[in-house]
Tab-separated table of C-alpha atoms in Angstrom:
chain	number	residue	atom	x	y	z
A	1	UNK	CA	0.000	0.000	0.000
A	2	UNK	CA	2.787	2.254	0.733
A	3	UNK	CA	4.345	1.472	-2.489
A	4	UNK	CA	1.415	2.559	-4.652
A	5	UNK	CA	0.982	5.949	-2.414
A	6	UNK	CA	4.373	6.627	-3.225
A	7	UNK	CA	4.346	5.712	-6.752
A	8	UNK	CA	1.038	7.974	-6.871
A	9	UNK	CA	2.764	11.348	-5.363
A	10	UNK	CA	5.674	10.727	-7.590
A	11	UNK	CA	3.400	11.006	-10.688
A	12	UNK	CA	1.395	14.020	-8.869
A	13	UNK	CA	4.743	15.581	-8.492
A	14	UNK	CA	5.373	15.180	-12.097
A	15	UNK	CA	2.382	16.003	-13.160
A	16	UNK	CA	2.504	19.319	-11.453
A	17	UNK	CA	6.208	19.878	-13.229
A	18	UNK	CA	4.934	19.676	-16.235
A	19	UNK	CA	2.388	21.487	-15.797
A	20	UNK	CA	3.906	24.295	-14.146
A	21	UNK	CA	6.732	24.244	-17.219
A	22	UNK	CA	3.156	24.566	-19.829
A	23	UNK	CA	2.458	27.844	-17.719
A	24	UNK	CA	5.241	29.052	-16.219
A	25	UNK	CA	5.430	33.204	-16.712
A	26	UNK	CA	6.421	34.996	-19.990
A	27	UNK	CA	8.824	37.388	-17.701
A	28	UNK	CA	10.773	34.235	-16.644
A	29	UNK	CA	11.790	33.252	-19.962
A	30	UNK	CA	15.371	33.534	-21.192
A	31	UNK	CA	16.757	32.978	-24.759
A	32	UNK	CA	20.333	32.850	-25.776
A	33	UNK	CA	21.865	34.852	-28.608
A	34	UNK	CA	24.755	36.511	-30.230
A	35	UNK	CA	26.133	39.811	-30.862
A	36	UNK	CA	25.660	40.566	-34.910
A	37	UNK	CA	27.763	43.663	-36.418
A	38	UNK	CA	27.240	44.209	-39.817
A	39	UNK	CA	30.843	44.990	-41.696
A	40	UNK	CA	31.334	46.182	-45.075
A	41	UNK	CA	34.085	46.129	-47.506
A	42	UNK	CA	34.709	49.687	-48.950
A	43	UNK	CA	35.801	49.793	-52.919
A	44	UNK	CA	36.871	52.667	-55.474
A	45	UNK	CA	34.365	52.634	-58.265
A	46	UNK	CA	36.810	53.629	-60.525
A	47	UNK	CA	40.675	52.129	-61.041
A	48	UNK	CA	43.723	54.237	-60.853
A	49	UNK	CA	46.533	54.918	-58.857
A	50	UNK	CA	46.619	55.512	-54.750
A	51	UNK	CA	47.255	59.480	-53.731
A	52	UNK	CA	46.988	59.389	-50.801
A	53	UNK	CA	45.721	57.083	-47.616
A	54	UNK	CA	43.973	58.665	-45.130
A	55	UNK	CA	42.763	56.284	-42.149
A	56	UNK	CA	44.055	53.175	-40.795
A	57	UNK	CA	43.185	49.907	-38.566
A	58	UNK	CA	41.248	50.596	-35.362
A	59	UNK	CA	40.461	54.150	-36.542
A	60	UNK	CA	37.076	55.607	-35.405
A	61	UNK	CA	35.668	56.667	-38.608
A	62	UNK	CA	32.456	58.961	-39.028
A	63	UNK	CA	30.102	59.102	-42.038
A	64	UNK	CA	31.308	60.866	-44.984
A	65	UNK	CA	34.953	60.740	-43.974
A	66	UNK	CA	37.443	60.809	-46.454
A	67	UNK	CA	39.178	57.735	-46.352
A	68	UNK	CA	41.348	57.823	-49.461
A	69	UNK	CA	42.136	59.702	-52.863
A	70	UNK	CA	43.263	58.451	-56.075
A	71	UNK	CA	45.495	60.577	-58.084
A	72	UNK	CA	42.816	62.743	-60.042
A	73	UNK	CA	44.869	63.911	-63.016
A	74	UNK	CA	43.781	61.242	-65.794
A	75	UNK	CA	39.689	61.446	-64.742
A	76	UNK	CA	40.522	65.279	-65.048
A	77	UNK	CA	41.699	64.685	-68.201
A	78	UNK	CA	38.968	62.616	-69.597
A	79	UNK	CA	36.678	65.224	-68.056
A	80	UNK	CA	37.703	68.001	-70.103
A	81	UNK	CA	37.768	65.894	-73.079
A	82	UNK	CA	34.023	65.410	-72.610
A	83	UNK	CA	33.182	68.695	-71.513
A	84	UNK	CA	34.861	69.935	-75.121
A	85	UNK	CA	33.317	67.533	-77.448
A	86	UNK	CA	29.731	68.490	-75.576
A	87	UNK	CA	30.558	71.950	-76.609
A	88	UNK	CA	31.326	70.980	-80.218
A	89	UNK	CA	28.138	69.079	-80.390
A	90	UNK	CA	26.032	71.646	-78.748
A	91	UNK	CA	27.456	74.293	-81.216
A	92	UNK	CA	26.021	71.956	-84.573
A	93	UNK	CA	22.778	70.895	-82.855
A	94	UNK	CA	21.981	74.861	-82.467
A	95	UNK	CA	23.090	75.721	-86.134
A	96	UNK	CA	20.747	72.605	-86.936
A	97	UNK	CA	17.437	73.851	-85.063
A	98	UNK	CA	17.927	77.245	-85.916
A	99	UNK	CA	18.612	76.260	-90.133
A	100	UNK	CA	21.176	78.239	-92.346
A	101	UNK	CA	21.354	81.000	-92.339
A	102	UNK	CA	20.492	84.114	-94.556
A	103	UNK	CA	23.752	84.871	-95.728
A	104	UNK	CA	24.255	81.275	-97.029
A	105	UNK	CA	20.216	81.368	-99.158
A	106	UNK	CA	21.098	84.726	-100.770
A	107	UNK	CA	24.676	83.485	-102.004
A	108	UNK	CA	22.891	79.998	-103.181
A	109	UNK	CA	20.103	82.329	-104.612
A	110	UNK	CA	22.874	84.067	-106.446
A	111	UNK	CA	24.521	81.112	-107.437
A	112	UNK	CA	21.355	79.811	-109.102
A	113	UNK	CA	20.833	82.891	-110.850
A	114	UNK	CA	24.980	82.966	-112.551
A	115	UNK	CA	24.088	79.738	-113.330
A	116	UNK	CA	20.800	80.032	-115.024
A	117	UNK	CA	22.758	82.500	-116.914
A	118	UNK	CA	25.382	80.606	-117.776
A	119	UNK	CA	23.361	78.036	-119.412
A	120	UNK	CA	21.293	80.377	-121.476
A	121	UNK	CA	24.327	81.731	-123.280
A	122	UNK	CA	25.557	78.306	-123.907
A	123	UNK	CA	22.114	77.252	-125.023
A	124	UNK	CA	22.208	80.256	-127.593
A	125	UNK	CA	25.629	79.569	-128.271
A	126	UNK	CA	24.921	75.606	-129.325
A	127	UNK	CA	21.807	77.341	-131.406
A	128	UNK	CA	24.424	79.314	-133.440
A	129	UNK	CA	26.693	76.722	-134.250
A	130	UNK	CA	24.106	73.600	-134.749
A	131	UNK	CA	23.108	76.727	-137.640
A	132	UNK	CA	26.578	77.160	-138.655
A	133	UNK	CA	27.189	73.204	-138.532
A	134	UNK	CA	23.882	72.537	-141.663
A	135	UNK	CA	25.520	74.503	-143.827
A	136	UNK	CA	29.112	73.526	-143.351
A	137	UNK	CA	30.675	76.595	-142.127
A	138	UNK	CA	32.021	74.658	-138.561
A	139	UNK	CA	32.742	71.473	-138.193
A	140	UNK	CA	31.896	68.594	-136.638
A	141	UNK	CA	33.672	68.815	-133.349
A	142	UNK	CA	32.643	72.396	-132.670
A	143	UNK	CA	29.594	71.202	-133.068
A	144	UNK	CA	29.732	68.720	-130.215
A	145	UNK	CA	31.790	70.862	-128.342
A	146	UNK	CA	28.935	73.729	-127.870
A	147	UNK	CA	26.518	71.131	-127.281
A	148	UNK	CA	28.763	69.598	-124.235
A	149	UNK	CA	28.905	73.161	-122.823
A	150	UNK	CA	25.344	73.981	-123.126
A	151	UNK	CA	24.868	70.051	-121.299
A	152	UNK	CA	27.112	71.116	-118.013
A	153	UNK	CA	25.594	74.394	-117.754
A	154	UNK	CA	22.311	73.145	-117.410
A	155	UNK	CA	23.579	70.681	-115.059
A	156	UNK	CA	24.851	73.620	-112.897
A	157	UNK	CA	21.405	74.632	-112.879
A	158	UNK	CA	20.317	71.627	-111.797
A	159	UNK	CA	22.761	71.116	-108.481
A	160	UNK	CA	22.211	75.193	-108.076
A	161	UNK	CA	18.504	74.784	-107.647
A	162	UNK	CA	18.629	71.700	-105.399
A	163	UNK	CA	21.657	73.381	-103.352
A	164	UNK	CA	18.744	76.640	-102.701
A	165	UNK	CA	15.825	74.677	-102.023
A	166	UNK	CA	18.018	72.908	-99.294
A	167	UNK	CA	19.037	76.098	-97.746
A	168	UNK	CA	15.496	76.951	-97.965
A	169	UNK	CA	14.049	73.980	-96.764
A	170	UNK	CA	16.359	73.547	-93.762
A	171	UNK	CA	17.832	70.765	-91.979
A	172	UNK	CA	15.679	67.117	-92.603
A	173	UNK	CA	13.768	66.080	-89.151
A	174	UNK	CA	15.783	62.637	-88.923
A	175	UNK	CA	19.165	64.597	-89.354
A	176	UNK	CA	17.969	67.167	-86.035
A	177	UNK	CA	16.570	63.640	-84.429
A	178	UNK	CA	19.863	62.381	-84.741
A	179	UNK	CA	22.113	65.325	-83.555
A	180	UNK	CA	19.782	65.454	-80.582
A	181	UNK	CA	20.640	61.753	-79.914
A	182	UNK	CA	24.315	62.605	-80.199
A	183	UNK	CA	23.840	66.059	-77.916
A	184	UNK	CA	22.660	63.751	-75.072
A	185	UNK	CA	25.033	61.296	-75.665
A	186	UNK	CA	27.115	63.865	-75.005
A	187	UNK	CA	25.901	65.310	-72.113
A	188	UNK	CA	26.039	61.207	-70.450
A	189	UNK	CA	29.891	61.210	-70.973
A	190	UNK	CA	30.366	64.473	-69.511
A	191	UNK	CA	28.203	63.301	-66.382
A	192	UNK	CA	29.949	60.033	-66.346
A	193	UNK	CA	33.342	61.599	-66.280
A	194	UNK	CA	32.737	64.007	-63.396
A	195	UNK	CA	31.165	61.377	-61.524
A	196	UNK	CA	34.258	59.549	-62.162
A	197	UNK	CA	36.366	62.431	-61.090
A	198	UNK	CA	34.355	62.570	-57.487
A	199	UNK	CA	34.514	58.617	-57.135
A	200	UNK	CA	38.426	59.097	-57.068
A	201	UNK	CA	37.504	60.385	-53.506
A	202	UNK	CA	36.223	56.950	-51.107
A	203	UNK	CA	34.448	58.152	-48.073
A	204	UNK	CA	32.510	55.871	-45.333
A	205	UNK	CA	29.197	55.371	-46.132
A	206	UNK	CA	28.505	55.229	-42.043
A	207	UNK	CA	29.863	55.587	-38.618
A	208	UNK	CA	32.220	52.464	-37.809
A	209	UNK	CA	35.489	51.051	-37.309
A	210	UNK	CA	38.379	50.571	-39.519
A	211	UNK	CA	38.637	46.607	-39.276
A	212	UNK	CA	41.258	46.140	-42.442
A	213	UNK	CA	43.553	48.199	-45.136
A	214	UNK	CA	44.264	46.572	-48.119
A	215	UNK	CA	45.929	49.990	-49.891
A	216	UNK	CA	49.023	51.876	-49.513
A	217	UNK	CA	49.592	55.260	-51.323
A	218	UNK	CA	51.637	54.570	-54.757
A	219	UNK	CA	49.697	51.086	-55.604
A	220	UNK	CA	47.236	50.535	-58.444
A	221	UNK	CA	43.877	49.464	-57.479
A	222	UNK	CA	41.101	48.013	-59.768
A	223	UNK	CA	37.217	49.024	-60.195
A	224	UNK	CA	35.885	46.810	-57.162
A	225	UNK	CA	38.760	45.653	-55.237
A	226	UNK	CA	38.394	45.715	-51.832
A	227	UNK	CA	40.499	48.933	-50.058
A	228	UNK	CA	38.903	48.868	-46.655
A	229	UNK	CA	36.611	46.521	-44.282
A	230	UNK	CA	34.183	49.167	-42.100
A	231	UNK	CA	32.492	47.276	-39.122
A	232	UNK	CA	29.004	49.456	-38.469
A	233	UNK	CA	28.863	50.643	-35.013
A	234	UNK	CA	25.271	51.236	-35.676
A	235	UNK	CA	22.616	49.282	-35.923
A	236	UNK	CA	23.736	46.789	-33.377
A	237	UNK	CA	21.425	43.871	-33.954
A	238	UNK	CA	21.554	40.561	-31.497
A	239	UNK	CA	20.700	37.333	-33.066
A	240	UNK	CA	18.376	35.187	-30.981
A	241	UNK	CA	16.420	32.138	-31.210
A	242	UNK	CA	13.165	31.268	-29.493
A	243	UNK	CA	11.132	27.740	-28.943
A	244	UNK	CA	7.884	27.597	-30.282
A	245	UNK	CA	5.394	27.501	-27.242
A	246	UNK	CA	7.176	30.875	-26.432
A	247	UNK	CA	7.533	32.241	-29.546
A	248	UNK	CA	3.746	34.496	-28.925
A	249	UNK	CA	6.081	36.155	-25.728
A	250	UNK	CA	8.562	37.825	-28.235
A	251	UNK	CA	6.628	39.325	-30.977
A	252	UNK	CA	7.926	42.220	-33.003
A	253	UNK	CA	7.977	45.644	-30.705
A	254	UNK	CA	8.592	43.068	-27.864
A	255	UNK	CA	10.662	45.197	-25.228
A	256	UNK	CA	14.036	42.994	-24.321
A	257	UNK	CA	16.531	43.429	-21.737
A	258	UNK	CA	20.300	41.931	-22.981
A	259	UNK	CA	22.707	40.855	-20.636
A	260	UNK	CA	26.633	39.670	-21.715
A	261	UNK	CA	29.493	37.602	-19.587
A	262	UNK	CA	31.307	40.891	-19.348
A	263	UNK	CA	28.727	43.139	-17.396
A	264	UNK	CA	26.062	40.860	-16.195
A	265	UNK	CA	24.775	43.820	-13.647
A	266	UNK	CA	24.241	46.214	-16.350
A	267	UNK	CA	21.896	45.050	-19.221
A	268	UNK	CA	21.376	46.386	-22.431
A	269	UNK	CA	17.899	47.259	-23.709
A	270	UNK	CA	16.774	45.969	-27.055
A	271	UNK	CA	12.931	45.563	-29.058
A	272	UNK	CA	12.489	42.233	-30.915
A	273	UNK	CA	12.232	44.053	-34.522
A	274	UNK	CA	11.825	40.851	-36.603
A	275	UNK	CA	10.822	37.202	-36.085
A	276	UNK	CA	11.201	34.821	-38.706
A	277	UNK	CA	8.059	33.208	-40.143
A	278	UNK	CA	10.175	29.833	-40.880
A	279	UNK	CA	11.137	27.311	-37.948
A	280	UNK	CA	15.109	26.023	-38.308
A	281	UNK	CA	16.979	23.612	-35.861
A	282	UNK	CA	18.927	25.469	-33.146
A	283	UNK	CA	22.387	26.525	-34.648
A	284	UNK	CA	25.226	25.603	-33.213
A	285	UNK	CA	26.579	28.926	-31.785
A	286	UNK	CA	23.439	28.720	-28.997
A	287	UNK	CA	22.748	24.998	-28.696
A	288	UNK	CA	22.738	23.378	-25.328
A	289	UNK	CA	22.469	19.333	-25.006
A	290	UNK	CA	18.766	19.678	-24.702
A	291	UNK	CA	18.063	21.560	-27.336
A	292	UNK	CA	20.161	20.104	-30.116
A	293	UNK	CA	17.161	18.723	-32.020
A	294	UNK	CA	14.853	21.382	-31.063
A	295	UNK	CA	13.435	23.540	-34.012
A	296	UNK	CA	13.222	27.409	-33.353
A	297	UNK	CA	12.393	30.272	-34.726
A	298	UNK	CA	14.800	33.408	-35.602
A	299	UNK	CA	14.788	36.989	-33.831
A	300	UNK	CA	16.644	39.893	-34.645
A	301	UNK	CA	16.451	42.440	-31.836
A	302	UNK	CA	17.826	45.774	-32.262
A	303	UNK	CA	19.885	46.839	-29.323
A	304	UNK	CA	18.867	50.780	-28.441
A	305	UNK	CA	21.665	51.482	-25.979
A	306	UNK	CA	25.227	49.986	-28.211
A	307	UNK	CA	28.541	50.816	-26.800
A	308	UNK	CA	32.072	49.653	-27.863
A	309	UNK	CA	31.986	46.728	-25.154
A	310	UNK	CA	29.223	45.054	-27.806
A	311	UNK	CA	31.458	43.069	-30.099
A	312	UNK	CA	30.466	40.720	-33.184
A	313	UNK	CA	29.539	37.444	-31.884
A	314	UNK	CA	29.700	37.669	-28.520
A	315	UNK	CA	27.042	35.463	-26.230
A	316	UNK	CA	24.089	37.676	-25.090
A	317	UNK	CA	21.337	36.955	-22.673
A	318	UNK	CA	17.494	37.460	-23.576
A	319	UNK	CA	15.067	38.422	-20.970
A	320	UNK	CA	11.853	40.031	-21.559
A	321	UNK	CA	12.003	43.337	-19.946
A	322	UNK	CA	9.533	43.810	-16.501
């Protein structure tokens, strides 16, 4: 009898255990995260060769800080060349929207007209001799000779003619199409080259600190290649992971306090800004024997206090905050 009233508390006393673990308070939760600093590596957009290097490792840096020049002198260069073909361009796409001018119609005009003259006197000329030529008084040759001359004058008159009523007529609408095409080409280059010019200038895109150099003034550097690694001192995320019967205790806007090895008296304070809508096994950074098969779900809370003693990776301690 004894037996079976002691076998009977021991499964009340479980019983109660688990149900007591079931319903146990949100504030007495804890999760188990680390420390995630975002680092970026910093690259000239354009290639050339290192001026000058301003910063180095373990510098402070703010945004918009100058961190190193390329010698400008060659994106000068190409500048200029840019800025004077735009000019040359502008200067023919004017003269084509505005048409010839007056000057050049009158002296076609007058052309036309020395022409036109031209080619009567030969016609009267070839006249003379074709009445010279039936009764034998030229000959053959001089014949054929006025009648050549009186053939290229007219053809004068022809190219005369068409030369005014161009002039008149103006510039064709697919020849102003393209010179417009070509003005904004133009303009493109120009913009590309002084954007080229201010890219041989790298500055941080954001407070952080210099983690690496790859440059020294005097090398050649490539479009791309890495010159500096920036670690962002701001934002300062932690990277947490919650089981699912507590995951409705940390939704997003869920008020955190964050505690680390290093000052265990004096927490942090973080909100739960994103919880991942996919479950994942715990990783292995944050695992503890009883959890190794567990699946959880993802936090990212965004720490509102950071100060230097936050470093990538290290452990943090999750509470909700009373």
């Amino acid at each position: 009898m004894k037996q079976r009233i002691a076998i009977l508390a021991l499964l009340l006393t479980l019983l109660s255990g688990y149900l007591w673990w079931q319903s146990r308070p949100a504030d007495g939760s804890i999760l188990y995260g680390n420390v995630d600093i975002r680092d970026v590596n910093l690259a000239f957009r354009v290639g050339g060769r290192v001026s000058e290097v301003l910063v180095d490792e373990g510098d402070i840096i703010k945004a918009g800080q100058p961190l190193a020049r390329l010698d400008p002198v060659p994106l000068a260069h190409q500048r200029d060349s840019a800025r004077a073909n735009l000019a040359a361009i502008e200067a023919t796409n004017t003269l084509m929207h505005k048409g010839y001018r007056s000057e050049e119609t009158d002296r076609a005009r007058a052309e036309l007209a020395a022409a036109e003259a031209a080619a009567l006197e030969a016609e009267q000329q070839w006249r003379r001799q074709s009445a010279l030529a039936a009764t034998g008084a030229i000959s053959r040759g001089q014949l054929d000779s006025a009648r050549s001359q009186r053939d290229q004058t007219q053809a004068q008159v022809r190219s005369a003619r068409e030369q005014l009523g161009q002039l008149e007529t103006g510039y064709r609408p697919e020849e102003i199409a393209q010179s417009d095409a070509q003005l904004q080409g133009a303009k493109a280059t120009l913009a590309s080259a002084e954007l080229a010019l201010a890219d041989a200038v790298l500055t941080a895109p954001s407070d952080g600190i210099l983690l690496t150099r790859a440059i020294e003034t005097g090398s050649m550097v490539q479009p791309g290649a890495t010159a500096f690694n920036l670690s962002l001192t701001a934002p300062v995320w932690v990277r947490a992971y919650v089981e699912e019967p507590w995951l409705g205790h940390f939704p997003s806007g869920a008020r955190v306090t964050l505690t680390t090895d290093s000052r265990p008296d004096k927490p942090y304070h973080g909100v739960v800004g994103f919880v991942s809508p996919t479950a994942e096994f715990t990783p292995k950074s944050v695992e503890t024997p009883d959890l190794r098969t567990h699946l959880v779900y993802r936090l990212r809370i965004v720490v509102q206090d950071p100060d230097p003693a936050l470093r990538q990776g290290m452990p943090v301690t999750v509470r909700l905050a009373p």
